[in-house]
Amino acid sequence: MSSSNPNKPKLIQNGKRISGRSFTDLRPLKITAGVLKQADGSAMIEWGKNRIIAAVYGPHEVFPKFLTDNRKALVSARYVMAPFSSLEDHGRSGPNRRSIEISKVAKHVFENVILTNKFPKTIIDIHMDVVQSDGGTRIAAITAASVALADAGIPMKDLVAGVAVGKVDGELVVDLDKLEDNHGESDGAVIISPRSGEVLLFQMEGLLTPDEVKRTVRLASDAALKVREVQVAALKERYAQVASEQGEQLL
Ligand code: CDP
């Protein structure tokens, strides 16, 4: 996000974004559940040019044992960007300040939706690996992890979904791509629980007026409903696939 860059491209022309999208259009979005055989639950999200795999292991025993909570499951979340995930130089693979921050906020989101009291003395591990990045990866990663958790059969209050909303050439636009993210005036990542309407994550860079903040949440809530439809479709397809595999085994 940089508004003072003299090389900033014109992001909105004739009322349309550079990609041809309207202000509220999402990039093409596809989610596939159950992409990994060994994980308890998994999902691959293809959102714009983002490609992210989420894997869930658990609930399983906590190690080291002294960290165990007798009343609930612990949640661990790990977001990483592969060194080859964008043209920017990411050096070697592994955590950095940004990925530690995103892992931490993802953990807080999932602690708020997973029914952790159903699995005391255990831990649920959530991995989110970005293999191709194109802006909005934290949102896409959390959206995919939510499907991976459902695929693992982990009970949750809701499937959480999100979108980035930002200010680009003075307009609020939904689902920023990398160019808009890098050159817009503001960039906000919002994760919603569509069932309750609760905002579980709101991170923002740049400046917005109080009215723009309210509009950001409204735009994100509307977009989250569209994202949720794609999540539900992915899970239905997964259940149909599992049912047909089980049917074949019975024959
Ligand atoms: O991905 P998200 O928008 O949640 O996070 P960001 O920190 O606002 O980064 C915006 C985009 O810049 C990412 O999605 C990547 O495409 C790119 N980026 C990158 O390639 N390497 C980084 N170390 C950080 C960001």
PDB file of C-alpha atoms and ligand atoms in Angstrom:
ATOM      1  CA  MET A   1       0.000   0.000   0.000  1.00  0.00           C
ATOM      2  CA  SER A   2       1.622   3.267  -1.086  1.00  0.00           C
ATOM      3  CA  SER A   3      -0.249   6.351  -2.234  1.00  0.00           C
ATOM      4  CA  SER A   4       2.836   8.578  -2.697  1.00  0.00           C
ATOM      5  CA  ASN A   5       4.561   6.341  -5.257  1.00  0.00           C
ATOM      6  CA  PRO A   6       5.138   8.357  -8.475  1.00  0.00           C
ATOM      7  CA  ASN A   7       4.974   5.074 -10.469  1.00  0.00           C
ATOM      8  CA  LYS A   8       1.504   4.276  -9.174  1.00  0.00           C
ATOM      9  CA  PRO A   9      -0.667   3.056 -12.055  1.00  0.00           C
ATOM     10  CA  LYS A  10      -4.186   4.461 -12.560  1.00  0.00           C
ATOM     11  CA  LEU A  11      -6.220   1.768 -10.809  1.00  0.00           C
ATOM     12  CA  ILE A  12      -9.714   2.920 -11.799  1.00  0.00           C
ATOM     13  CA  GLN A  13     -10.579   3.950 -15.348  1.00  0.00           C
ATOM     14  CA  ASN A  14     -14.081   4.784 -16.586  1.00  0.00           C
ATOM     15  CA  GLY A  15     -15.617   3.496 -13.352  1.00  0.00           C
ATOM     16  CA  LYS A  16     -13.947   0.066 -13.663  1.00  0.00           C
ATOM     17  CA  ARG A  17     -10.951  -1.443 -11.984  1.00  0.00           C
ATOM     18  CA  ILE A  18      -7.813  -2.257 -13.970  1.00  0.00           C
ATOM     19  CA  SER A  19      -8.898  -5.925 -14.042  1.00  0.00           C
ATOM     20  CA  GLY A  20     -12.274  -4.943 -15.559  1.00  0.00           C
ATOM     21  CA  ARG A  21     -14.098  -5.802 -12.325  1.00  0.00           C
ATOM     22  CA  SER A  22     -16.776  -3.621 -10.764  1.00  0.00           C
ATOM     23  CA  PHE A  23     -16.083  -2.282  -7.249  1.00  0.00           C
ATOM     24  CA  THR A  24     -17.824  -5.262  -5.618  1.00  0.00           C
ATOM     25  CA  ASP A  25     -16.845  -8.103  -7.997  1.00  0.00           C
ATOM     26  CA  LEU A  26     -14.728 -10.887  -6.524  1.00  0.00           C
ATOM     27  CA  ARG A  27     -11.889 -12.481  -8.457  1.00  0.00           C
ATOM     28  CA  PRO A  28     -12.603 -16.025  -9.698  1.00  0.00           C
ATOM     29  CA  LEU A  29     -12.797 -18.266  -6.625  1.00  0.00           C
ATOM     30  CA  LYS A  30     -12.617 -22.037  -6.397  1.00  0.00           C
ATOM     31  CA  ILE A  31     -12.189 -24.249  -3.329  1.00  0.00           C
ATOM     32  CA  THR A  32     -11.499 -27.985  -3.356  1.00  0.00           C
ATOM     33  CA  ALA A  33     -11.808 -29.917  -0.095  1.00  0.00           C
ATOM     34  CA  GLY A  34      -9.911 -33.109   0.744  1.00  0.00           C
ATOM     35  CA  VAL A  35      -6.863 -32.523  -1.461  1.00  0.00           C
ATOM     36  CA  LEU A  36      -4.390 -34.242   0.892  1.00  0.00           C
ATOM     37  CA  LYS A  37      -4.618 -37.942   1.764  1.00  0.00           C
ATOM     38  CA  GLN A  38      -2.651 -37.871   5.044  1.00  0.00           C
ATOM     39  CA  ALA A  39      -4.162 -34.824   6.732  1.00  0.00           C
ATOM     40  CA  ASP A  40      -7.339 -35.169   8.805  1.00  0.00           C
ATOM     41  CA  GLY A  41      -8.805 -32.345   6.739  1.00  0.00           C
ATOM     42  CA  SER A  42      -7.553 -30.226   3.855  1.00  0.00           C
ATOM     43  CA  ALA A  43      -8.520 -27.705   1.214  1.00  0.00           C
ATOM     44  CA  MET A  44      -6.984 -25.918  -1.736  1.00  0.00           C
ATOM     45  CA  ILE A  45      -8.135 -22.409  -2.544  1.00  0.00           C
ATOM     46  CA  GLU A  46      -7.671 -20.785  -5.938  1.00  0.00           C
ATOM     47  CA  TRP A  47      -8.617 -17.133  -5.598  1.00  0.00           C
ATOM     48  CA  GLY A  48      -7.444 -14.849  -8.371  1.00  0.00           C
ATOM     49  CA  LYS A  49      -3.853 -15.934  -8.803  1.00  0.00           C
ATOM     50  CA  ASN A  50      -3.545 -17.015  -5.145  1.00  0.00           C
ATOM     51  CA  ARG A  51      -3.001 -20.742  -4.592  1.00  0.00           C
ATOM     52  CA  ILE A  52      -3.036 -21.844  -0.961  1.00  0.00           C
ATOM     53  CA  ILE A  53      -3.230 -25.274   0.638  1.00  0.00           C
ATOM     54  CA  ALA A  54      -4.663 -25.664   4.131  1.00  0.00           C
ATOM     55  CA  ALA A  55      -4.188 -28.829   6.171  1.00  0.00           C
ATOM     56  CA  VAL A  56      -5.613 -29.750   9.573  1.00  0.00           C
ATOM     57  CA  TYR A  57      -4.245 -32.376  11.943  1.00  0.00           C
ATOM     58  CA  GLY A  58      -6.028 -33.339  15.135  1.00  0.00           C
ATOM     59  CA  PRO A  59      -7.425 -33.113  17.663  1.00  0.00           C
ATOM     60  CA  HIS A  60      -4.392 -34.999  18.961  1.00  0.00           C
ATOM     61  CA  GLU A  61      -2.294 -35.273  22.109  1.00  0.00           C
ATOM     62  CA  VAL A  62      -0.396 -32.136  23.155  1.00  0.00           C
ATOM     63  CA  PHE A  63       3.369 -32.172  23.120  1.00  0.00           C
ATOM     64  CA  PRO A  64       5.066 -31.041  25.342  1.00  0.00           C
ATOM     65  CA  LYS A  65       2.474 -32.342  27.779  1.00  0.00           C
ATOM     66  CA  PHE A  66       2.705 -29.494  30.322  1.00  0.00           C
ATOM     67  CA  LEU A  67       1.021 -27.181  27.776  1.00  0.00           C
ATOM     68  CA  THR A  68      -2.156 -29.311  27.940  1.00  0.00           C
ATOM     69  CA  ASP A  69      -5.372 -27.524  28.897  1.00  0.00           C
ATOM     70  CA  ASN A  70      -7.723 -29.824  30.829  1.00  0.00           C
ATOM     71  CA  ARG A  71     -10.780 -27.794  29.803  1.00  0.00           C
ATOM     72  CA  LYS A  72     -10.328 -27.345  26.060  1.00  0.00           C
ATOM     73  CA  ALA A  73      -8.354 -28.060  22.918  1.00  0.00           C
ATOM     74  CA  LEU A  74      -5.464 -25.765  22.047  1.00  0.00           C
ATOM     75  CA  VAL A  75      -5.394 -24.314  18.536  1.00  0.00           C
ATOM     76  CA  SER A  76      -2.173 -23.810  16.651  1.00  0.00           C
ATOM     77  CA  ALA A  77      -2.062 -21.992  13.303  1.00  0.00           C
ATOM     78  CA  ARG A  78       0.885 -21.645  10.956  1.00  0.00           C
ATOM     79  CA  TYR A  79       0.845 -19.473   7.803  1.00  0.00           C
ATOM     80  CA  VAL A  80       3.860 -19.548   5.500  1.00  0.00           C
ATOM     81  CA  MET A  81       4.621 -18.252   2.043  1.00  0.00           C
ATOM     82  CA  ALA A  82       6.725 -20.504  -0.159  1.00  0.00           C
ATOM     83  CA  PRO A  83       9.941 -18.809  -1.381  1.00  0.00           C
ATOM     84  CA  PHE A  84       8.685 -19.272  -4.961  1.00  0.00           C
ATOM     85  CA  SER A  85       5.185 -17.903  -4.291  1.00  0.00           C
ATOM     86  CA  SER A  86       5.742 -14.513  -5.924  1.00  0.00           C
ATOM     87  CA  LEU A  87       8.271 -12.611  -8.003  1.00  0.00           C
ATOM     88  CA  GLU A  88       9.400 -10.748  -4.883  1.00  0.00           C
ATOM     89  CA  ASP A  89      12.441 -12.243  -3.237  1.00  0.00           C
ATOM     90  CA  HIS A  90      11.315 -14.266  -0.209  1.00  0.00           C
ATOM     91  CA  GLY A  91      14.726 -15.662   0.629  1.00  0.00           C
ATOM     92  CA  ARG A  92      14.588 -18.984   2.361  1.00  0.00           C
ATOM     93  CA  SER A  93      11.404 -20.606   3.471  1.00  0.00           C
ATOM     94  CA  GLY A  94      10.295 -20.290   7.104  1.00  0.00           C
ATOM     95  CA  PRO A  95       8.637 -17.852   9.455  1.00  0.00           C
ATOM     96  CA  ASN A  96       9.250 -14.098   9.352  1.00  0.00           C
ATOM     97  CA  ARG A  97       7.627 -11.186  11.167  1.00  0.00           C
ATOM     98  CA  ARG A  98       4.710 -10.989   8.721  1.00  0.00           C
ATOM     99  CA  SER A  99       3.979 -14.739   8.702  1.00  0.00           C
ATOM    100  CA  ILE A 100       4.170 -14.878  12.527  1.00  0.00           C
ATOM    101  CA  GLU A 101       1.613 -12.056  12.702  1.00  0.00           C
ATOM    102  CA  ILE A 102      -0.745 -13.731  10.200  1.00  0.00           C
ATOM    103  CA  SER A 103      -0.416 -17.084  12.036  1.00  0.00           C
ATOM    104  CA  LYS A 104      -1.301 -15.341  15.300  1.00  0.00           C
ATOM    105  CA  VAL A 105      -4.421 -13.596  13.972  1.00  0.00           C
ATOM    106  CA  ALA A 106      -5.579 -16.822  12.268  1.00  0.00           C
ATOM    107  CA  LYS A 107      -5.200 -18.678  15.579  1.00  0.00           C
ATOM    108  CA  HIS A 108      -7.400 -16.080  17.313  1.00  0.00           C
ATOM    109  CA  VAL A 109     -10.065 -16.369  14.589  1.00  0.00           C
ATOM    110  CA  PHE A 110     -10.249 -20.161  14.949  1.00  0.00           C
ATOM    111  CA  GLU A 111     -10.150 -20.132  18.782  1.00  0.00           C
ATOM    112  CA  ASN A 112     -13.352 -18.116  18.520  1.00  0.00           C
ATOM    113  CA  VAL A 113     -15.226 -20.553  16.267  1.00  0.00           C
ATOM    114  CA  ILE A 114     -13.975 -24.068  17.046  1.00  0.00           C
ATOM    115  CA  LEU A 115     -15.910 -25.769  19.867  1.00  0.00           C
ATOM    116  CA  THR A 116     -12.647 -26.370  21.722  1.00  0.00           C
ATOM    117  CA  ASN A 117     -14.395 -27.470  24.938  1.00  0.00           C
ATOM    118  CA  LYS A 118     -15.454 -30.683  23.155  1.00  0.00           C
ATOM    119  CA  PHE A 119     -11.828 -31.862  22.952  1.00  0.00           C
ATOM    120  CA  PRO A 120     -10.059 -31.159  26.259  1.00  0.00           C
ATOM    121  CA  LYS A 121      -6.363 -32.076  26.606  1.00  0.00           C
ATOM    122  CA  THR A 122      -5.777 -32.010  22.839  1.00  0.00           C
ATOM    123  CA  ILE A 123      -4.423 -29.690  20.174  1.00  0.00           C
ATOM    124  CA  ILE A 124      -5.690 -28.916  16.672  1.00  0.00           C
ATOM    125  CA  ASP A 125      -2.960 -27.936  14.176  1.00  0.00           C
ATOM    126  CA  ILE A 126      -3.864 -25.726  11.212  1.00  0.00           C
ATOM    127  CA  HIS A 127      -1.322 -25.239   8.425  1.00  0.00           C
ATOM    128  CA  MET A 128      -1.736 -22.691   5.633  1.00  0.00           C
ATOM    129  CA  ASP A 129       0.887 -22.764   2.882  1.00  0.00           C
ATOM    130  CA  VAL A 130       0.848 -20.113   0.175  1.00  0.00           C
ATOM    131  CA  VAL A 131       2.331 -21.549  -3.011  1.00  0.00           C
ATOM    132  CA  GLN A 132       1.328 -18.611  -5.250  1.00  0.00           C
ATOM    133  CA  SER A 133       0.451 -15.167  -3.937  1.00  0.00           C
ATOM    134  CA  ASP A 134      -1.551 -12.330  -5.437  1.00  0.00           C
ATOM    135  CA  GLY A 135      -2.813 -10.093  -2.615  1.00  0.00           C
ATOM    136  CA  GLY A 136      -5.281 -11.046   0.098  1.00  0.00           C
ATOM    137  CA  THR A 137      -3.467 -14.228   1.055  1.00  0.00           C
ATOM    138  CA  ARG A 138      -4.302 -13.996   4.785  1.00  0.00           C
ATOM    139  CA  ILE A 139      -8.007 -13.864   3.940  1.00  0.00           C
ATOM    140  CA  ALA A 140      -7.753 -16.668   1.392  1.00  0.00           C
ATOM    141  CA  ALA A 141      -5.695 -18.804   3.799  1.00  0.00           C
ATOM    142  CA  ILE A 142      -8.199 -18.443   6.663  1.00  0.00           C
ATOM    143  CA  THR A 143     -11.113 -19.101   4.266  1.00  0.00           C
ATOM    144  CA  ALA A 144      -9.412 -22.312   3.067  1.00  0.00           C
ATOM    145  CA  ALA A 145      -8.497 -23.384   6.617  1.00  0.00           C
ATOM    146  CA  SER A 146     -12.135 -23.061   7.631  1.00  0.00           C
ATOM    147  CA  VAL A 147     -13.074 -25.606   4.927  1.00  0.00           C
ATOM    148  CA  ALA A 148     -10.161 -27.864   5.950  1.00  0.00           C
ATOM    149  CA  LEU A 149     -11.441 -27.828   9.560  1.00  0.00           C
ATOM    150  CA  ALA A 150     -14.927 -28.802   8.403  1.00  0.00           C
ATOM    151  CA  ASP A 151     -13.371 -31.518   6.217  1.00  0.00           C
ATOM    152  CA  ALA A 152     -11.620 -32.819   9.361  1.00  0.00           C
ATOM    153  CA  GLY A 153     -15.029 -33.022  11.062  1.00  0.00           C
ATOM    154  CA  ILE A 154     -14.119 -30.444  13.703  1.00  0.00           C
ATOM    155  CA  PRO A 155     -17.271 -28.860  15.147  1.00  0.00           C
ATOM    156  CA  MET A 156     -17.412 -25.079  14.740  1.00  0.00           C
ATOM    157  CA  LYS A 157     -19.944 -22.351  15.433  1.00  0.00           C
ATOM    158  CA  ASP A 158     -19.693 -21.341  11.778  1.00  0.00           C
ATOM    159  CA  LEU A 159     -17.663 -21.556   8.592  1.00  0.00           C
ATOM    160  CA  VAL A 160     -15.752 -18.282   8.597  1.00  0.00           C
ATOM    161  CA  ALA A 161     -15.174 -16.395   5.388  1.00  0.00           C
ATOM    162  CA  GLY A 162     -13.539 -13.147   4.494  1.00  0.00           C
ATOM    163  CA  VAL A 163     -12.444 -10.646   1.955  1.00  0.00           C
ATOM    164  CA  ALA A 164     -10.118  -7.683   1.655  1.00  0.00           C
ATOM    165  CA  VAL A 165     -11.766  -4.288   1.196  1.00  0.00           C
ATOM    166  CA  GLY A 166      -9.628  -1.274   0.414  1.00  0.00           C
ATOM    167  CA  LYS A 167      -9.596   2.238  -0.924  1.00  0.00           C
ATOM    168  CA  VAL A 168      -8.267   2.527  -4.432  1.00  0.00           C
ATOM    169  CA  ASP A 169      -8.192   5.867  -6.315  1.00  0.00           C
ATOM    170  CA  GLY A 170     -10.651   7.186  -3.709  1.00  0.00           C
ATOM    171  CA  GLU A 171     -13.190   4.329  -4.071  1.00  0.00           C
ATOM    172  CA  LEU A 172     -13.884   1.425  -1.711  1.00  0.00           C
ATOM    173  CA  VAL A 173     -13.362  -1.809  -3.648  1.00  0.00           C
ATOM    174  CA  VAL A 174     -13.782  -5.450  -2.695  1.00  0.00           C
ATOM    175  CA  ASP A 175     -11.198  -8.246  -3.002  1.00  0.00           C
ATOM    176  CA  LEU A 176      -8.074  -6.292  -3.874  1.00  0.00           C
ATOM    177  CA  ASP A 177      -5.539  -7.926  -6.146  1.00  0.00           C
ATOM    178  CA  LYS A 178      -1.847  -7.430  -5.563  1.00  0.00           C
ATOM    179  CA  LEU A 179      -1.569  -4.282  -7.709  1.00  0.00           C
ATOM    180  CA  GLU A 180      -4.482  -2.653  -5.845  1.00  0.00           C
ATOM    181  CA  ASP A 181      -3.086  -3.865  -2.523  1.00  0.00           C
ATOM    182  CA  ASN A 182       0.343  -2.395  -3.245  1.00  0.00           C
ATOM    183  CA  HIS A 183      -0.792   0.928  -4.756  1.00  0.00           C
ATOM    184  CA  GLY A 184      -4.142   1.644  -3.039  1.00  0.00           C
ATOM    185  CA  GLU A 185      -4.643   4.216  -0.263  1.00  0.00           C
ATOM    186  CA  SER A 186      -5.883   1.692   2.279  1.00  0.00           C
ATOM    187  CA  ASP A 187      -6.226  -2.057   2.635  1.00  0.00           C
ATOM    188  CA  GLY A 188      -8.405  -3.873   5.158  1.00  0.00           C
ATOM    189  CA  ALA A 189      -8.663  -7.614   5.792  1.00  0.00           C
ATOM    190  CA  VAL A 190     -12.023  -8.677   7.240  1.00  0.00           C
ATOM    191  CA  ILE A 191     -13.114 -12.143   8.408  1.00  0.00           C
ATOM    192  CA  ILE A 192     -16.800 -12.610   9.207  1.00  0.00           C
ATOM    193  CA  SER A 193     -18.896 -15.307  10.789  1.00  0.00           C
ATOM    194  CA  PRO A 194     -21.770 -15.128   8.272  1.00  0.00           C
ATOM    195  CA  ARG A 195     -24.197 -16.925  10.618  1.00  0.00           C
ATOM    196  CA  SER A 196     -23.924 -14.401  13.453  1.00  0.00           C
ATOM    197  CA  GLY A 197     -22.633 -11.440  11.449  1.00  0.00           C
ATOM    198  CA  GLU A 198     -19.735 -11.149  13.918  1.00  0.00           C
ATOM    199  CA  VAL A 199     -16.482  -9.610  12.698  1.00  0.00           C
ATOM    200  CA  LEU A 200     -13.715 -11.974  13.824  1.00  0.00           C
ATOM    201  CA  LEU A 201     -10.801 -10.134  12.248  1.00  0.00           C
ATOM    202  CA  PHE A 202     -10.347  -6.566  11.057  1.00  0.00           C
ATOM    203  CA  GLN A 203      -6.844  -5.493  10.126  1.00  0.00           C
ATOM    204  CA  MET A 204      -6.231  -2.251   8.322  1.00  0.00           C
ATOM    205  CA  GLU A 205      -3.468  -0.201   6.792  1.00  0.00           C
ATOM    206  CA  GLY A 206      -3.938   3.390   5.643  1.00  0.00           C
ATOM    207  CA  LEU A 207      -6.629   5.910   6.541  1.00  0.00           C
ATOM    208  CA  LEU A 208     -10.421   5.626   6.336  1.00  0.00           C
ATOM    209  CA  THR A 209     -13.181   7.877   7.693  1.00  0.00           C
ATOM    210  CA  PRO A 210     -15.555   6.359  10.307  1.00  0.00           C
ATOM    211  CA  ASP A 211     -18.233   6.150   7.582  1.00  0.00           C
ATOM    212  CA  GLU A 212     -15.827   4.315   5.258  1.00  0.00           C
ATOM    213  CA  VAL A 213     -15.036   1.841   8.051  1.00  0.00           C
ATOM    214  CA  LYS A 214     -18.773   1.087   8.398  1.00  0.00           C
ATOM    215  CA  ARG A 215     -19.106   0.680   4.615  1.00  0.00           C
ATOM    216  CA  THR A 216     -16.035  -1.590   4.622  1.00  0.00           C
ATOM    217  CA  VAL A 217     -17.715  -3.943   7.101  1.00  0.00           C
ATOM    218  CA  ARG A 218     -20.975  -3.910   5.095  1.00  0.00           C
ATOM    219  CA  LEU A 219     -19.149  -4.650   1.818  1.00  0.00           C
ATOM    220  CA  ALA A 220     -17.134  -7.412   3.513  1.00  0.00           C
ATOM    221  CA  SER A 221     -20.272  -8.982   5.016  1.00  0.00           C
ATOM    222  CA  ASP A 222     -21.963  -9.090   1.590  1.00  0.00           C
ATOM    223  CA  ALA A 223     -18.836 -10.574  -0.011  1.00  0.00           C
ATOM    224  CA  ALA A 224     -18.443 -13.141   2.793  1.00  0.00           C
ATOM    225  CA  LEU A 225     -21.870 -14.554   1.880  1.00  0.00           C
ATOM    226  CA  LYS A 226     -20.662 -15.142  -1.688  1.00  0.00           C
ATOM    227  CA  VAL A 227     -17.470 -16.774  -0.398  1.00  0.00           C
ATOM    228  CA  ARG A 228     -19.496 -18.962   1.936  1.00  0.00           C
ATOM    229  CA  GLU A 229     -21.486 -20.352  -1.017  1.00  0.00           C
ATOM    230  CA  VAL A 230     -18.217 -21.534  -2.583  1.00  0.00           C
ATOM    231  CA  GLN A 231     -17.102 -23.079   0.739  1.00  0.00           C
ATOM    232  CA  VAL A 232     -20.383 -24.953   1.149  1.00  0.00           C
ATOM    233  CA  ALA A 233     -20.259 -26.202  -2.464  1.00  0.00           C
ATOM    234  CA  ALA A 234     -16.710 -27.520  -1.876  1.00  0.00           C
ATOM    235  CA  LEU A 235     -17.834 -29.421   1.225  1.00  0.00           C
ATOM    236  CA  LYS A 236     -20.909 -30.872  -0.505  1.00  0.00           C
ATOM    237  CA  GLU A 237     -18.701 -32.119  -3.318  1.00  0.00           C
ATOM    238  CA  ARG A 238     -16.306 -33.633  -0.779  1.00  0.00           C
ATOM    239  CA  TYR A 239     -19.106 -35.428   1.090  1.00  0.00           C
ATOM    240  CA  ALA A 240     -20.479 -36.815  -2.191  1.00  0.00           C
ATOM    241  CA  GLN A 241     -16.984 -38.059  -3.088  1.00  0.00           C
ATOM    242  CA  VAL A 242     -16.480 -39.716   0.342  1.00  0.00           C
ATOM    243  CA  ALA A 243     -19.956 -41.286   0.194  1.00  0.00           C
ATOM    244  CA  SER A 244     -19.281 -42.738  -3.254  1.00  0.00           C
ATOM    245  CA  GLU A 245     -15.850 -44.079  -2.151  1.00  0.00           C
ATOM    246  CA  GLN A 246     -17.467 -45.717   0.894  1.00  0.00           C
ATOM    247  CA  GLY A 247     -20.207 -47.146  -1.327  1.00  0.00           C
ATOM    248  CA  GLU A 248     -17.579 -48.667  -3.609  1.00  0.00           C
ATOM    249  CA  GLN A 249     -15.824 -50.236  -0.609  1.00  0.00           C
ATOM    250  CA  LEU A 250     -19.086 -51.901   0.496  1.00  0.00           C
ATOM    251  CA  LEU A 251     -19.613 -53.513  -2.924  1.00  0.00           C
TER     252      LEU A 251
HETATM  253  O1  CDP B   1      -1.550 -11.293   1.320  1.00  0.00           O
HETATM  254  P1  CDP B   1      -2.118 -10.201   2.146  1.00  0.00           P
HETATM  255  O2  CDP B   1      -2.798  -9.114   1.327  1.00  0.00           O
HETATM  256  O3  CDP B   1      -3.000 -10.725   3.236  1.00  0.00           O
HETATM  257  O4  CDP B   1      -0.902  -9.536   2.898  1.00  0.00           O
HETATM  258  P2  CDP B   1      -0.035  -8.212   2.622  1.00  0.00           P
HETATM  259  O5  CDP B   1       1.041  -8.229   3.651  1.00  0.00           O
HETATM  260  O6  CDP B   1      -0.944  -7.008   2.529  1.00  0.00           O
HETATM  261  O7  CDP B   1       0.654  -8.469   1.213  1.00  0.00           O
HETATM  262  C1  CDP B   1       0.034  -8.186  -0.001  1.00  0.00           C
HETATM  263  C2  CDP B   1       0.608  -9.050  -1.098  1.00  0.00           C
HETATM  264  O8  CDP B   1       1.953  -8.685  -1.352  1.00  0.00           O
HETATM  265  C3  CDP B   1       0.680 -10.561  -0.793  1.00  0.00           C
HETATM  266  O9  CDP B   1      -0.517 -11.255  -1.021  1.00  0.00           O
HETATM  267  C4  CDP B   1       1.763 -10.999  -1.763  1.00  0.00           C
HETATM  268  O10 CDP B   1       1.219 -11.159  -3.052  1.00  0.00           O
HETATM  269  C5  CDP B   1       2.705  -9.825  -1.728  1.00  0.00           C
HETATM  270  N1  CDP B   1       3.787 -10.045  -0.761  1.00  0.00           N
HETATM  271  C6  CDP B   1       4.865 -10.785  -1.164  1.00  0.00           C
HETATM  272  O11 CDP B   1       4.917 -11.242  -2.291  1.00  0.00           O
HETATM  273  N2  CDP B   1       5.897 -11.009  -0.276  1.00  0.00           N
HETATM  274  C7  CDP B   1       5.853 -10.543   0.970  1.00  0.00           C
HETATM  275  N3  CDP B   1       6.860 -10.780   1.794  1.00  0.00           N
HETATM  276  C8  CDP B   1       4.756  -9.812   1.396  1.00  0.00           C
HETATM  277  C9  CDP B   1       3.722  -9.563   0.501  1.00  0.00           C
END
